mmCIF file of C-alpha atoms in Angstrom:
data_model
loop_
_atom_site.group_PDB
_atom_site.id
_atom_site.type_symbol
_atom_site.label_atom_id
_atom_site.label_comp_id
_atom_site.label_asym_id
_atom_site.label_seq_id
_atom_site.Cartn_x
_atom_site.Cartn_y
_atom_site.Cartn_z
ATOM 1 C CA UNK A 1151 32.548 12.754 12.488
ATOM 2 C CA UNK A 1152 34.566 10.341 14.596
ATOM 3 C CA UNK A 1153 36.384 7.986 12.252
ATOM 4 C CA UNK A 1154 36.410 4.925 14.529
ATOM 5 C CA UNK A 1155 32.607 4.848 14.840
ATOM 6 C CA UNK A 1156 31.066 2.771 12.049
ATOM 7 C CA UNK A 1157 27.380 2.660 10.993
ATOM 8 C CA UNK A 1158 26.611 -0.346 8.819
ATOM 9 C CA UNK A 1159 23.482 -1.315 6.866
ATOM 10 C CA UNK A 1160 23.343 -5.074 6.250
ATOM 11 C CA UNK A 1161 23.336 -7.086 4.083
ATOM 12 C CA UNK A 1162 23.672 -4.066 1.775
ATOM 13 C CA UNK A 1163 23.007 -0.328 1.759
ATOM 14 C CA UNK A 1164 21.071 -0.922 -1.499
ATOM 15 C CA UNK A 1165 17.882 -2.974 -1.319
ATOM 16 C CA UNK A 1166 14.296 -3.138 -2.496
ATOM 17 C CA UNK A 1167 11.776 -0.878 -0.731
ATOM 18 C CA UNK A 1168 10.010 -3.868 0.845
ATOM 19 C CA UNK A 1169 13.160 -5.523 2.232
ATOM 20 C CA UNK A 1170 14.316 -5.225 5.847
ATOM 21 C CA UNK A 1171 17.859 -4.210 6.690
ATOM 22 C CA UNK A 1172 19.993 -4.642 9.798
ATOM 23 C CA UNK A 1173 21.307 -1.388 11.295
ATOM 24 C CA UNK A 1174 24.485 -1.812 13.383
ATOM 25 C CA UNK A 1175 26.873 0.621 15.042
ATOM 26 C CA UNK A 1176 30.395 -0.282 16.246
ATOM 27 C CA UNK A 1177 33.298 1.662 17.702
ATOM 28 C CA UNK A 1178 31.378 3.442 20.472
ATOM 29 C CA UNK A 1179 32.514 3.610 24.099
ATOM 30 C CA UNK A 1180 31.257 0.870 26.405
ATOM 31 C CA UNK A 1181 27.649 1.641 27.456
ATOM 32 C CA UNK A 1182 27.702 4.937 25.538
ATOM 33 C CA UNK A 1183 24.271 6.521 24.973
ATOM 34 C CA UNK A 1184 23.656 7.675 21.385
ATOM 35 C CA UNK A 1185 20.776 8.901 19.262
ATOM 36 C CA UNK A 1186 20.072 7.177 15.956
ATOM 37 C CA UNK A 1187 18.390 9.302 13.282
ATOM 38 C CA UNK A 1188 16.803 8.706 9.875
ATOM 39 C CA UNK A 1189 15.891 11.391 7.373
ATOM 40 C CA UNK A 1190 14.369 11.349 3.875
ATOM 41 C CA UNK A 1191 12.717 13.696 1.401
ATOM 42 C CA UNK A 1192 9.779 12.487 -0.706
ATOM 43 C CA UNK A 1193 9.169 13.401 -4.347
ATOM 44 C CA UNK A 1194 7.048 16.402 -3.310
ATOM 45 C CA UNK A 1195 9.972 17.803 -1.316
ATOM 46 C CA UNK A 1196 8.458 16.996 2.094
ATOM 47 C CA UNK A 1197 11.074 16.042 4.713
ATOM 48 C CA UNK A 1198 10.423 13.004 6.932
ATOM 49 C CA UNK A 1199 12.543 12.129 9.965
ATOM 50 C CA UNK A 1200 12.754 9.933 13.052
ATOM 51 C CA UNK A 1201 15.086 9.419 16.013
ATOM 52 C CA UNK A 1202 15.614 6.871 18.775
ATOM 53 C CA UNK A 1203 18.015 6.696 21.732
ATOM 54 C CA UNK A 1204 20.113 3.590 22.411
ATOM 55 C CA UNK A 1205 22.727 2.444 24.897
ATOM 56 C CA UNK A 1206 25.719 0.587 23.470
ATOM 57 C CA UNK A 1207 26.699 -2.781 24.938
ATOM 58 C CA UNK A 1208 29.974 -3.461 26.768
ATOM 59 C CA UNK A 1209 31.787 -3.722 23.426
ATOM 60 C CA UNK A 1210 30.553 -0.314 22.259
ATOM 61 C CA UNK A 1211 28.081 -1.797 19.763
ATOM 62 C CA UNK A 1212 24.415 -1.122 18.973
ATOM 63 C CA UNK A 1213 22.329 -3.583 16.941
ATOM 64 C CA UNK A 1214 18.740 -2.537 16.168
ATOM 65 C CA UNK A 1215 17.717 -6.196 15.784
ATOM 66 C CA UNK A 1216 18.758 -6.834 19.392
ATOM 67 C CA UNK A 1217 18.766 -3.589 21.367
ATOM 68 C CA UNK A 1218 15.769 -1.595 22.605
ATOM 69 C CA UNK A 1219 15.316 2.111 22.067
ATOM 70 C CA UNK A 1220 14.431 3.774 25.362
ATOM 71 C CA UNK A 1221 13.147 7.098 23.994
ATOM 72 C CA UNK A 1222 12.420 8.923 20.764
ATOM 73 C CA UNK A 1223 10.072 8.094 17.886
ATOM 74 C CA UNK A 1224 9.479 4.595 19.350
ATOM 75 C CA UNK A 1225 10.605 2.471 22.291
ATOM 76 C CA UNK A 1226 11.567 -1.195 22.443
ATOM 77 C CA UNK A 1227 13.247 -3.526 19.965
ATOM 78 C CA UNK A 1228 12.147 -2.413 16.494
ATOM 79 C CA UNK A 1229 14.703 -3.350 13.804
ATOM 80 C CA UNK A 1230 12.960 -1.169 11.171
ATOM 81 C CA UNK A 1231 11.564 1.405 13.570
ATOM 82 C CA UNK A 1232 13.623 4.284 12.191
ATOM 83 C CA UNK A 1233 11.894 3.774 8.825
ATOM 84 C CA UNK A 1234 8.232 3.305 9.738
ATOM 85 C CA UNK A 1235 8.273 5.938 12.496
ATOM 86 C CA UNK A 1236 9.492 8.748 10.231
ATOM 87 C CA UNK A 1237 7.157 11.746 10.412
ATOM 88 C CA UNK A 1238 6.701 14.677 8.073
ATOM 89 C CA UNK A 1239 7.912 18.048 9.303
ATOM 90 C CA UNK A 1240 4.564 19.505 8.166
ATOM 91 C CA UNK A 1241 1.109 18.405 9.363
ATOM 92 C CA UNK A 1242 -1.180 16.099 7.350
ATOM 93 C CA UNK A 1243 1.404 14.996 4.767
ATOM 94 C CA UNK A 1244 1.489 11.500 3.302
ATOM 95 C CA UNK A 1245 4.803 10.118 2.062
ATOM 96 C CA UNK A 1246 4.651 10.454 -1.726
ATOM 97 C CA UNK A 1247 6.590 7.905 -3.748
ATOM 98 C CA UNK A 1248 4.532 7.443 -6.909
ATOM 99 C CA UNK A 1249 7.271 6.956 -9.506
ATOM 100 C CA UNK A 1250 9.286 3.736 -9.557
ATOM 101 C CA UNK A 1251 12.305 5.315 -11.240
ATOM 102 C CA UNK A 1252 13.945 6.902 -8.199
ATOM 103 C CA UNK A 1253 14.792 5.069 -4.959
ATOM 104 C CA UNK A 1254 13.583 6.054 -1.507
ATOM 105 C CA UNK A 1255 16.852 7.488 -0.136
ATOM 106 C CA UNK A 1256 17.212 7.415 3.654
ATOM 107 C CA UNK A 1257 20.134 9.005 5.516
ATOM 108 C CA UNK A 1258 20.893 7.139 8.736
ATOM 109 C CA UNK A 1259 23.153 8.797 11.294
ATOM 110 C CA UNK A 1260 24.379 8.239 14.849
ATOM 111 C CA UNK A 1261 24.892 11.201 17.208
ATOM 112 C CA UNK A 1262 26.308 11.877 20.633
ATOM 113 C CA UNK A 1263 23.515 12.201 23.182
ATOM 114 C CA UNK A 1264 23.464 15.929 23.914
ATOM 115 C CA UNK A 1265 20.978 18.766 24.041
ATOM 116 C CA UNK A 1266 19.819 19.424 20.471
ATOM 117 C CA UNK A 1267 21.048 17.124 17.725
ATOM 118 C CA UNK A 1268 24.412 16.222 19.197
ATOM 119 C CA UNK A 1269 27.657 15.766 17.258
ATOM 120 C CA UNK A 1270 27.393 13.305 14.363
ATOM 121 C CA UNK A 1271 29.617 10.268 14.856
ATOM 122 C CA UNK A 1272 28.833 8.310 11.678
ATOM 123 C CA UNK A 1273 26.344 8.164 8.822
ATOM 124 C CA UNK A 1274 25.232 5.828 6.045
ATOM 125 C CA UNK A 1275 22.828 6.110 3.116
ATOM 126 C CA UNK A 1276 20.191 3.474 2.388
ATOM 127 C CA UNK A 1277 18.905 3.393 -1.201
ATOM 128 C CA UNK A 1278 15.548 1.587 -1.195
ATOM 129 C CA UNK A 1279 14.626 0.795 -4.809
ATOM 130 C CA UNK A 1280 11.059 0.281 -6.002
ATOM 131 C CA UNK A 1281 12.046 -1.688 -9.068
ATOM 132 C CA UNK A 1282 14.371 -4.686 -9.076
ATOM 133 C CA UNK A 1283 17.219 -5.302 -11.512
ATOM 134 C CA UNK A 1284 15.964 -6.470 -14.890
ATOM 135 C CA UNK A 1285 12.315 -5.510 -14.329
ATOM 136 C CA UNK A 1286 11.063 -3.644 -17.401
ATOM 137 C CA UNK A 1287 8.843 -0.561 -17.126
ATOM 138 C CA UNK A 1288 6.648 0.293 -20.115
ATOM 139 C CA UNK A 1289 4.240 3.279 -20.142
ATOM 140 C CA UNK A 1290 0.954 2.114 -21.670
ATOM 141 C CA UNK A 1291 -1.233 4.188 -23.968
ATOM 142 C CA UNK A 1292 -3.277 1.666 -25.914
ATOM 143 C CA UNK A 1293 -6.929 2.127 -26.775
ATOM 144 C CA UNK A 1294 -8.475 3.693 -23.684
ATOM 145 C CA UNK A 1295 -5.966 2.173 -21.268
ATOM 146 C CA UNK A 1296 -3.494 4.505 -19.554
ATOM 147 C CA UNK A 1297 -0.949 3.135 -17.140
ATOM 148 C CA UNK A 1298 2.424 1.445 -16.723
ATOM 149 C CA UNK A 1299 3.294 -2.220 -17.332
ATOM 150 C CA UNK A 1300 6.011 -3.896 -15.245
ATOM 151 C CA UNK A 1301 7.489 -7.212 -16.389
ATOM 152 C CA UNK A 1302 9.984 -9.384 -14.455
ATOM 153 C CA UNK A 1303 13.266 -10.484 -16.058
ATOM 154 C CA UNK A 1304 13.502 -13.985 -17.463
ATOM 155 C CA UNK A 1305 11.396 -15.937 -19.924
ATOM 156 C CA UNK A 1306 8.489 -16.616 -17.598
ATOM 157 C CA UNK A 1307 5.685 -17.448 -17.833
ATOM 158 C CA UNK A 1308 4.527 -15.234 -14.957
ATOM 159 C CA UNK A 1309 1.187 -14.660 -13.246
ATOM 160 C CA UNK A 1310 -0.521 -11.373 -14.166
ATOM 161 C CA UNK A 1311 -1.959 -8.743 -11.817
ATOM 162 C CA UNK A 1312 -3.986 -5.598 -12.477
ATOM 163 C CA UNK A 1313 -3.190 -2.937 -9.848
ATOM 164 C CA UNK A 1314 -5.986 -0.452 -9.119
ATOM 165 C CA UNK A 1315 -3.898 1.489 -6.620
ATOM 166 C CA UNK A 1316 -4.730 5.024 -7.611
ATOM 167 C CA UNK A 1317 -7.720 6.402 -9.406
ATOM 168 C CA UNK A 1318 -6.926 10.072 -9.706
ATOM 169 C CA UNK A 1319 -4.244 12.651 -9.116
ATOM 170 C CA UNK A 1320 -1.619 10.791 -11.095
ATOM 171 C CA UNK A 1321 -0.478 7.195 -11.213
ATOM 172 C CA UNK A 1322 1.197 5.287 -8.383
ATOM 173 C CA UNK A 1323 3.819 2.792 -9.522
ATOM 174 C CA UNK A 1324 5.220 1.706 -6.153
ATOM 175 C CA UNK A 1325 3.109 -1.368 -5.417
ATOM 176 C CA UNK A 1326 3.082 -2.534 -9.046
ATOM 177 C CA UNK A 1327 6.858 -2.220 -9.445
ATOM 178 C CA UNK A 1328 7.483 -4.111 -6.211
ATOM 179 C CA UNK A 1329 5.087 -6.917 -7.180
ATOM 180 C CA UNK A 1330 6.855 -7.206 -10.536
ATOM 181 C CA UNK A 1331 10.155 -7.429 -8.656
ATOM 182 C CA UNK A 1332 8.625 -10.444 -6.880
ATOM 183 C CA UNK A 1333 7.754 -12.291 -10.091
ATOM 184 C CA UNK A 1334 4.428 -10.918 -11.382
ATOM 185 C CA UNK A 1335 3.577 -9.111 -14.620
ATOM 186 C CA UNK A 1336 1.724 -6.055 -13.291
ATOM 187 C CA UNK A 1337 -0.287 -3.372 -15.045
ATOM 188 C CA UNK A 1338 -1.124 -0.345 -12.904
ATOM 189 C CA UNK A 1339 -3.770 1.899 -14.421
ATOM 190 C CA UNK A 1340 -5.258 5.333 -13.907
ATOM 191 C CA UNK A 1341 -8.950 6.116 -14.269
ATOM 192 C CA UNK A 1342 -8.685 9.897 -14.540
ATOM 193 C CA UNK A 1343 -6.265 12.771 -13.992
ATOM 194 C CA UNK A 1344 -3.334 11.088 -15.770
ATOM 195 C CA UNK A 1345 -1.759 11.825 -19.158
ATOM 196 C CA UNK A 1346 -4.524 12.810 -21.637
ATOM 197 C CA UNK A 1347 -7.379 11.588 -19.398
ATOM 198 C CA UNK A 1348 -10.112 13.880 -18.031
ATOM 199 C CA UNK A 1349 -9.203 15.667 -14.803
ATOM 200 C CA UNK A 1350 -12.409 14.512 -13.099
ATOM 201 C CA UNK A 1351 -15.108 11.906 -13.651
ATOM 202 C CA UNK A 1352 -18.798 11.612 -12.834
ATOM 203 C CA UNK A 1353 -19.228 7.930 -13.632
ATOM 204 C CA UNK A 1354 -17.138 4.762 -13.920
ATOM 205 C CA UNK A 1355 -17.314 2.234 -16.776
ATOM 206 C CA UNK A 1356 -16.362 -1.413 -16.236
ATOM 207 C CA UNK A 1357 -15.503 -1.631 -19.946
ATOM 208 C CA UNK A 1358 -12.261 0.229 -19.161
ATOM 209 C CA UNK A 1359 -11.126 -2.483 -16.740
ATOM 210 C CA UNK A 1360 -12.199 -5.191 -19.186
ATOM 211 C CA UNK A 1361 -9.965 -3.575 -21.812
ATOM 212 C CA UNK A 1362 -7.080 -3.432 -19.326
ATOM 213 C CA UNK A 1363 -7.496 -7.122 -18.453
ATOM 214 C CA UNK A 1364 -7.480 -8.122 -22.129
ATOM 215 C CA UNK A 1365 -4.337 -6.038 -22.704
ATOM 216 C CA UNK A 1366 -2.633 -7.711 -19.758
ATOM 217 C CA UNK A 1367 -3.554 -11.229 -20.872
ATOM 218 C CA UNK A 1368 -2.060 -10.554 -24.328
ATOM 219 C CA UNK A 1369 1.434 -9.920 -22.938
ATOM 220 C CA UNK A 1370 4.013 -12.487 -24.053
ATOM 221 C CA UNK A 1371 5.308 -13.427 -20.612
ATOM 222 C CA UNK A 1372 1.895 -13.829 -18.982
ATOM 223 C CA UNK A 1373 1.269 -17.474 -18.167
ATOM 224 C CA UNK A 1374 -1.741 -17.407 -15.862
ATOM 225 C CA UNK A 1375 -5.054 -18.149 -17.541
ATOM 226 C CA UNK A 1376 -6.825 -15.435 -15.561
ATOM 227 C CA UNK A 1377 -5.504 -12.320 -13.870
ATOM 228 C CA UNK A 1378 -5.321 -11.094 -10.316
ATOM 229 C CA UNK A 1379 -6.652 -7.717 -9.173
ATOM 230 C CA UNK A 1380 -5.328 -5.712 -6.211
ATOM 231 C CA UNK A 1381 -7.009 -2.640 -4.784
ATOM 232 C CA UNK A 1382 -7.126 -0.175 -1.879
ATOM 233 C CA UNK A 1383 -9.882 2.076 -0.525
ATOM 234 C CA UNK A 1384 -12.364 3.244 -3.239
ATOM 235 C CA UNK A 1385 -10.728 0.932 -5.750
ATOM 236 C CA UNK A 1386 -11.734 -1.966 -3.457
ATOM 237 C CA UNK A 1387 -15.345 -1.726 -4.586
ATOM 238 C CA UNK A 1388 -14.210 -1.386 -8.195
ATOM 239 C CA UNK A 1389 -12.112 -4.553 -7.821
ATOM 240 C CA UNK A 1390 -15.147 -6.379 -6.406
ATOM 241 C CA UNK A 1391 -17.279 -5.222 -9.333
ATOM 242 C CA UNK A 1392 -14.582 -6.302 -11.789
ATOM 243 C CA UNK A 1393 -14.480 -9.748 -10.137
ATOM 244 C CA UNK A 1394 -18.290 -10.004 -9.992
ATOM 245 C CA UNK A 1395 -19.249 -8.823 -13.493
ATOM 246 C CA UNK A 1396 -16.230 -9.556 -15.742
ATOM 247 C CA UNK A 1397 -14.658 -12.860 -16.776
ATOM 248 C CA UNK A 1398 -10.993 -13.784 -16.521
ATOM 249 C CA UNK A 1399 -10.426 -12.671 -12.897
ATOM 250 C CA UNK A 1400 -9.064 -15.562 -10.841
ATOM 251 C CA UNK A 1401 -7.902 -13.788 -7.668
ATOM 252 C CA UNK A 1402 -8.933 -10.463 -6.114
ATOM 253 C CA UNK A 1403 -7.311 -8.654 -3.189
ATOM 254 C CA UNK A 1404 -9.623 -6.135 -1.519
ATOM 255 C CA UNK A 1405 -7.857 -3.823 0.967
ATOM 256 C CA UNK A 1406 -9.915 -1.531 3.202
ATOM 257 C CA UNK A 1407 -12.640 -0.970 0.626
ATOM 258 C CA UNK A 1408 -16.448 -1.056 0.759
ATOM 259 C CA UNK A 1409 -19.004 -3.790 0.063
ATOM 260 C CA UNK A 1410 -21.073 -1.361 -2.054
ATOM 261 C CA UNK A 1411 -20.347 0.776 -5.100
ATOM 262 C CA UNK A 1412 -19.355 4.190 -3.716
ATOM 263 C CA UNK A 1413 -19.248 7.793 -4.922
ATOM 264 C CA UNK A 1414 -19.853 7.275 -8.684
ATOM 265 C CA UNK A 1415 -22.487 5.329 -10.670
ATOM 266 C CA UNK A 1416 -21.092 2.200 -12.328
ATOM 267 C CA UNK A 1417 -21.819 1.406 -15.981
ATOM 268 C CA UNK A 1418 -21.152 -1.573 -18.248
ATOM 269 C CA UNK A 1419 -21.892 -1.656 -21.985
ATOM 270 C CA UNK A 1420 -23.521 1.801 -21.607
ATOM 271 C CA UNK A 1421 -26.042 0.549 -19.040
ATOM 272 C CA UNK A 1422 -25.998 1.603 -15.393
ATOM 273 C CA UNK A 1423 -25.526 -1.502 -13.261
ATOM 274 C CA UNK A 1424 -24.952 0.002 -9.801
ATOM 275 C CA UNK A 1425 -25.967 3.378 -8.334
ATOM 276 C CA UNK A 1426 -23.505 5.037 -5.926
ATOM 277 C CA UNK A 1427 -23.604 4.807 -2.151
ATOM 278 C CA UNK A 1428 -23.074 8.391 -1.024
ATOM 279 C CA UNK A 1429 -21.662 10.235 1.974
ATOM 280 C CA UNK A 1430 -23.458 12.309 4.589
ATOM 281 C CA UNK A 1431 -21.149 15.303 5.069
ATOM 282 C CA UNK A 1432 -22.886 16.195 8.341
ATOM 283 C CA UNK A 1433 -21.426 13.014 9.883
ATOM 284 C CA UNK A 1434 -17.813 14.080 9.303
ATOM 285 C CA UNK A 1435 -16.281 14.835 12.715
ATOM 286 C CA UNK A 1436 -13.729 17.698 13.059
ATOM 287 C CA UNK A 1437 -10.709 17.261 15.360
ATOM 288 C CA UNK A 1438 -8.305 19.665 17.053
ATOM 289 C CA UNK A 1439 -5.501 18.787 14.635
ATOM 290 C CA UNK A 1440 -7.447 20.259 11.715
ATOM 291 C CA UNK A 1441 -8.067 16.830 10.196
ATOM 292 C CA UNK A 1442 -11.561 15.340 10.103
ATOM 293 C CA UNK A 1443 -12.769 11.826 10.934
ATOM 294 C CA UNK A 1444 -14.977 10.293 8.265
ATOM 295 C CA UNK A 1445 -15.553 6.769 9.559
ATOM 296 C CA UNK A 1446 -19.312 7.218 9.930
ATOM 297 C CA UNK A 1447 -19.942 9.537 6.972
ATOM 298 C CA UNK A 1448 -20.683 6.855 4.375
ATOM 299 C CA UNK A 1449 -24.364 5.958 4.277
ATOM 300 C CA UNK A 1450 -25.374 2.521 5.573
ATOM 301 C CA UNK A 1451 -25.128 0.044 2.656
ATOM 302 C CA UNK A 1452 -27.631 -2.280 4.352
ATOM 303 C CA UNK A 1453 -30.364 0.354 4.678
ATOM 304 C CA UNK A 1454 -33.326 -0.495 2.441
ATOM 305 C CA UNK A 1455 -32.855 2.597 0.266
ATOM 306 C CA UNK A 1456 -29.183 1.704 -0.371
ATOM 307 C CA UNK A 1457 -29.367 -2.024 -1.082
ATOM 308 C CA UNK A 1458 -29.232 -1.440 -4.853
ATOM 309 C CA UNK A 1459 -25.655 -0.193 -4.333
ATOM 310 C CA UNK A 1460 -24.428 -3.513 -2.890
ATOM 311 C CA UNK A 1461 -22.046 -5.405 -5.160
ATOM 312 C CA UNK A 1462 -23.245 -8.966 -5.996
ATOM 313 C CA UNK A 1463 -19.970 -10.442 -4.791
ATOM 314 C CA UNK A 1464 -21.489 -13.944 -4.897
ATOM 315 C CA UNK A 1465 -21.170 -13.729 -8.704
ATOM 316 C CA UNK A 1466 -17.355 -13.688 -8.481
ATOM 317 C CA UNK A 1467 -15.933 -16.913 -9.871
ATOM 318 C CA UNK A 1468 -12.365 -16.373 -8.668
ATOM 319 C CA UNK A 1469 -10.851 -16.369 -5.196
ATOM 320 C CA UNK A 1470 -11.269 -13.361 -2.885
ATOM 321 C CA UNK A 1471 -8.941 -12.076 -0.166
ATOM 322 C CA UNK A 1472 -10.448 -9.447 2.146
ATOM 323 C CA UNK A 1473 -7.914 -7.387 4.113
ATOM 324 C CA UNK A 1474 -9.235 -4.971 6.723
ATOM 325 C CA UNK A 1475 -7.799 -2.648 9.359
ATOM 326 C CA UNK A 1476 -9.724 -2.617 12.613
ATOM 327 C CA UNK A 1477 -8.765 1.000 13.329
ATOM 328 C CA UNK A 1478 -9.609 2.318 9.843
ATOM 329 C CA UNK A 1479 -11.004 5.834 10.389
ATOM 330 C CA UNK A 1480 -11.751 6.460 6.704
ATOM 331 C CA UNK A 1481 -14.725 4.084 6.874
ATOM 332 C CA UNK A 1482 -15.656 0.842 8.636
ATOM 333 C CA UNK A 1483 -13.738 -1.656 6.488
ATOM 334 C CA UNK A 1484 -14.065 -4.509 8.985
ATOM 335 C CA UNK A 1485 -17.866 -4.159 9.054
ATOM 336 C CA UNK A 1486 -17.957 -4.256 5.242
ATOM 337 C CA UNK A 1487 -15.995 -7.525 5.277
ATOM 338 C CA UNK A 1488 -18.580 -8.960 7.663
ATOM 339 C CA UNK A 1489 -21.351 -7.938 5.226
ATOM 340 C CA UNK A 1490 -19.583 -9.632 2.296
ATOM 341 C CA UNK A 1491 -18.750 -12.800 4.221
ATOM 342 C CA UNK A 1492 -22.367 -13.144 5.396
ATOM 343 C CA UNK A 1493 -23.625 -12.603 1.834
ATOM 344 C CA UNK A 1494 -21.201 -15.143 0.358
ATOM 345 C CA UNK A 1495 -22.094 -17.758 2.969
ATOM 346 C CA UNK A 1496 -25.799 -17.147 2.394
ATOM 347 C CA UNK A 1497 -25.208 -18.012 -1.271
ATOM 348 C CA UNK A 1498 -23.239 -21.152 -0.341
ATOM 349 C CA UNK A 1499 -19.877 -19.717 -1.409
ATOM 350 C CA UNK A 1500 -16.531 -20.550 0.156
ATOM 351 C CA UNK A 1501 -14.182 -18.922 -2.376
ATOM 352 C CA UNK A 1502 -12.919 -16.302 0.084
ATOM 353 C CA UNK A 1503 -10.578 -15.727 2.993
ATOM 354 C CA UNK A 1504 -10.106 -12.707 5.202
ATOM 355 C CA UNK A 1505 -7.528 -11.189 7.511
ATOM 356 C CA UNK A 1506 -7.979 -8.224 9.820
ATOM 357 C CA UNK A 1507 -5.413 -6.187 11.719
ATOM 358 C CA UNK A 1508 -6.035 -4.627 15.149
ATOM 359 C CA UNK A 1509 -4.333 -1.245 15.512
ATOM 360 C CA UNK A 1510 -3.825 -0.757 11.759
ATOM 361 C CA UNK A 1511 -5.122 2.268 9.841
ATOM 362 C CA UNK A 1512 -6.617 2.772 6.397
ATOM 363 C CA UNK A 1513 -3.506 3.083 4.218
ATOM 364 C CA UNK A 1514 -2.067 -0.441 4.143
ATOM 365 C CA UNK A 1515 0.832 -0.393 1.693
ATOM 366 C CA UNK A 1516 4.042 -2.298 0.967
ATOM 367 C CA UNK A 1517 6.070 -2.279 4.212
ATOM 368 C CA UNK A 1518 8.762 0.007 5.618
ATOM 369 C CA UNK A 1519 7.435 3.344 4.399
ATOM 370 C CA UNK A 1520 6.594 6.147 6.865
ATOM 371 C CA UNK A 1521 3.274 5.635 8.671
ATOM 372 C CA UNK A 1522 0.652 8.250 7.728
ATOM 373 C CA UNK A 1523 -1.821 9.369 10.445
ATOM 374 C CA UNK A 1524 -3.602 11.976 8.268
ATOM 375 C CA UNK A 1525 -3.464 13.619 4.854
ATOM 376 C CA UNK A 1526 -5.579 15.441 2.303
ATOM 377 C CA UNK A 1527 -8.567 13.447 1.008
ATOM 378 C CA UNK A 1528 -9.368 14.356 -2.604
ATOM 379 C CA UNK A 1529 -13.109 13.752 -2.337
ATOM 380 C CA UNK A 1530 -13.568 15.435 1.046
ATOM 381 C CA UNK A 1531 -11.250 18.346 0.211
ATOM 382 C CA UNK A 1532 -9.802 18.339 3.743
ATOM 383 C CA UNK A 1533 -7.159 16.379 5.672
ATOM 384 C CA UNK A 1534 -8.639 13.082 6.876
ATOM 385 C CA UNK A 1535 -7.593 10.885 9.807
ATOM 386 C CA UNK A 1536 -6.606 7.439 8.514
ATOM 387 C CA UNK A 1537 -6.387 5.723 11.905
ATOM 388 C CA UNK A 1538 -3.979 3.168 13.282
ATOM 389 C CA UNK A 1539 -1.121 3.073 15.754
ATOM 390 C CA UNK A 1540 2.304 3.280 14.055
ATOM 391 C CA UNK A 1541 3.880 0.088 15.439
ATOM 392 C CA UNK A 1542 0.776 -2.084 14.862
ATOM 393 C CA UNK A 1543 0.242 -0.577 11.410
ATOM 394 C CA UNK A 1544 3.861 -1.292 10.410
ATOM 395 C CA UNK A 1545 3.566 -4.923 11.559
ATOM 396 C CA UNK A 1546 0.308 -5.300 9.621
ATOM 397 C CA UNK A 1547 1.966 -4.076 6.412
ATOM 398 C CA UNK A 1548 4.762 -6.661 6.737
ATOM 399 C CA UNK A 1549 2.268 -9.501 7.275
ATOM 400 C CA UNK A 1550 -0.155 -8.325 4.589
ATOM 401 C CA UNK A 1551 2.513 -7.932 1.897
ATOM 402 C CA UNK A 1552 3.651 -11.532 2.350
ATOM 403 C CA UNK A 1553 0.021 -12.732 2.468
ATOM 404 C CA UNK A 1554 -0.879 -10.957 -0.796
ATOM 405 C CA UNK A 1555 2.025 -12.544 -2.680
ATOM 406 C CA UNK A 1556 1.219 -16.008 -1.318
ATOM 407 C CA UNK A 1557 -2.447 -15.563 -2.271
ATOM 408 C CA UNK A 1558 -1.638 -14.585 -5.859
ATOM 409 C CA UNK A 1559 0.922 -17.385 -6.253
ATOM 410 C CA UNK A 1560 -1.582 -19.950 -4.993
ATOM 411 C CA UNK A 1561 -4.459 -18.872 -7.253
ATOM 412 C CA UNK A 1562 -2.742 -17.561 -10.399
ATOM 413 C CA UNK A 1563 -1.031 -20.738 -11.399
ATOM 414 C CA UNK A 1564 1.038 -20.955 -14.557
ATOM 415 C CA UNK A 1565 3.496 -23.436 -15.997
ATOM 416 C CA UNK A 1566 7.211 -22.850 -16.329
ATOM 417 C CA UNK A 1567 9.907 -21.602 -14.016
ATOM 418 C CA UNK A 1568 9.314 -18.436 -12.071
ATOM 419 C CA UNK A 1569 12.187 -16.146 -11.290
ATOM 420 C CA UNK A 1570 12.610 -13.680 -8.469
ATOM 421 C CA UNK A 1571 14.165 -10.319 -9.205
ATOM 422 C CA UNK A 1572 17.221 -9.425 -7.182
ATOM 423 C CA UNK A 1573 18.686 -6.006 -6.750
#
């Protein structure tokens, strides 16, 4: 490495996962062309990497907030492009960061522009933490509830959120830990496949979510009268059912879900309340990459024979935020929002708002993680195309993450000072 070349990550090389950083290089020759690289390994051992080529200014400096990349994983001015454009070295792999305990470690480096990788001139390591300083993490095994509770530092009181991120194959802590780092008490729960829970399920019981909500409301630092619920994909319809049938839910975020109960029958107090809307496997479209496209495989929820599956969203007493991606290839999320909005208006309801993102795919997550075009779908048993264009998807995640926090703060009001975790 050349000692006079410096690669700096500002304001600090340590930050929260959802925080932007400024990447700057100094000490290059005037107008020198260099390749910037980023590399990371997820918790499954899959390597992700990106690269972009820049030309230094007259002072031998490169600033990713100012300067455009002219080739590589992206082109143009993209301050966080090296992060969101990282791709797995293997096909159909989604970046796995389920545990909050270990940071997302990214190695940034700057190289001479040569054939191959080019000589490394400087490097720096960015530690992107999922959990802020002072946020407590408590595994929960109480009654039937299995999950992890995250609580911000300080006395509170804080608004409470139930995170239905993952419903099988383990428990994802990322979104919950980051929300707690932003001043919310968050319980993320599993439905199956975690700890001592069954590996698979054939039906879903709302009683489980009711128990989780009661547990959350009992926590000392919780100040909101009701709780918020945040979801994604299949858990979107579960969140809607929770908001429609259970009390104590003041704000629900639905992200790329369905307007009907999907895949499993839904029970409450041992009675079946909603049958499942099922998939037509013959409508799954294969592609050359080996992944399949499932956008049109879910049966039509508005067909006469499927109307019993529709969730009576007009029964929800709290506020609703519908977030949809217009290029979702998992299913037609935007169309399902239209169904719900029409139904709510027909019932004279105005307790909802919606936002949709052109060019975004199915997996909308906290920002600055690697974009995922395709990965294994547990229910389908094959890699599925998620849709989206990387740059548009990354911008959608930044906007959505801010929107979600503003929505919860506006509708989960509680007295007392709120603190914000800092790393």
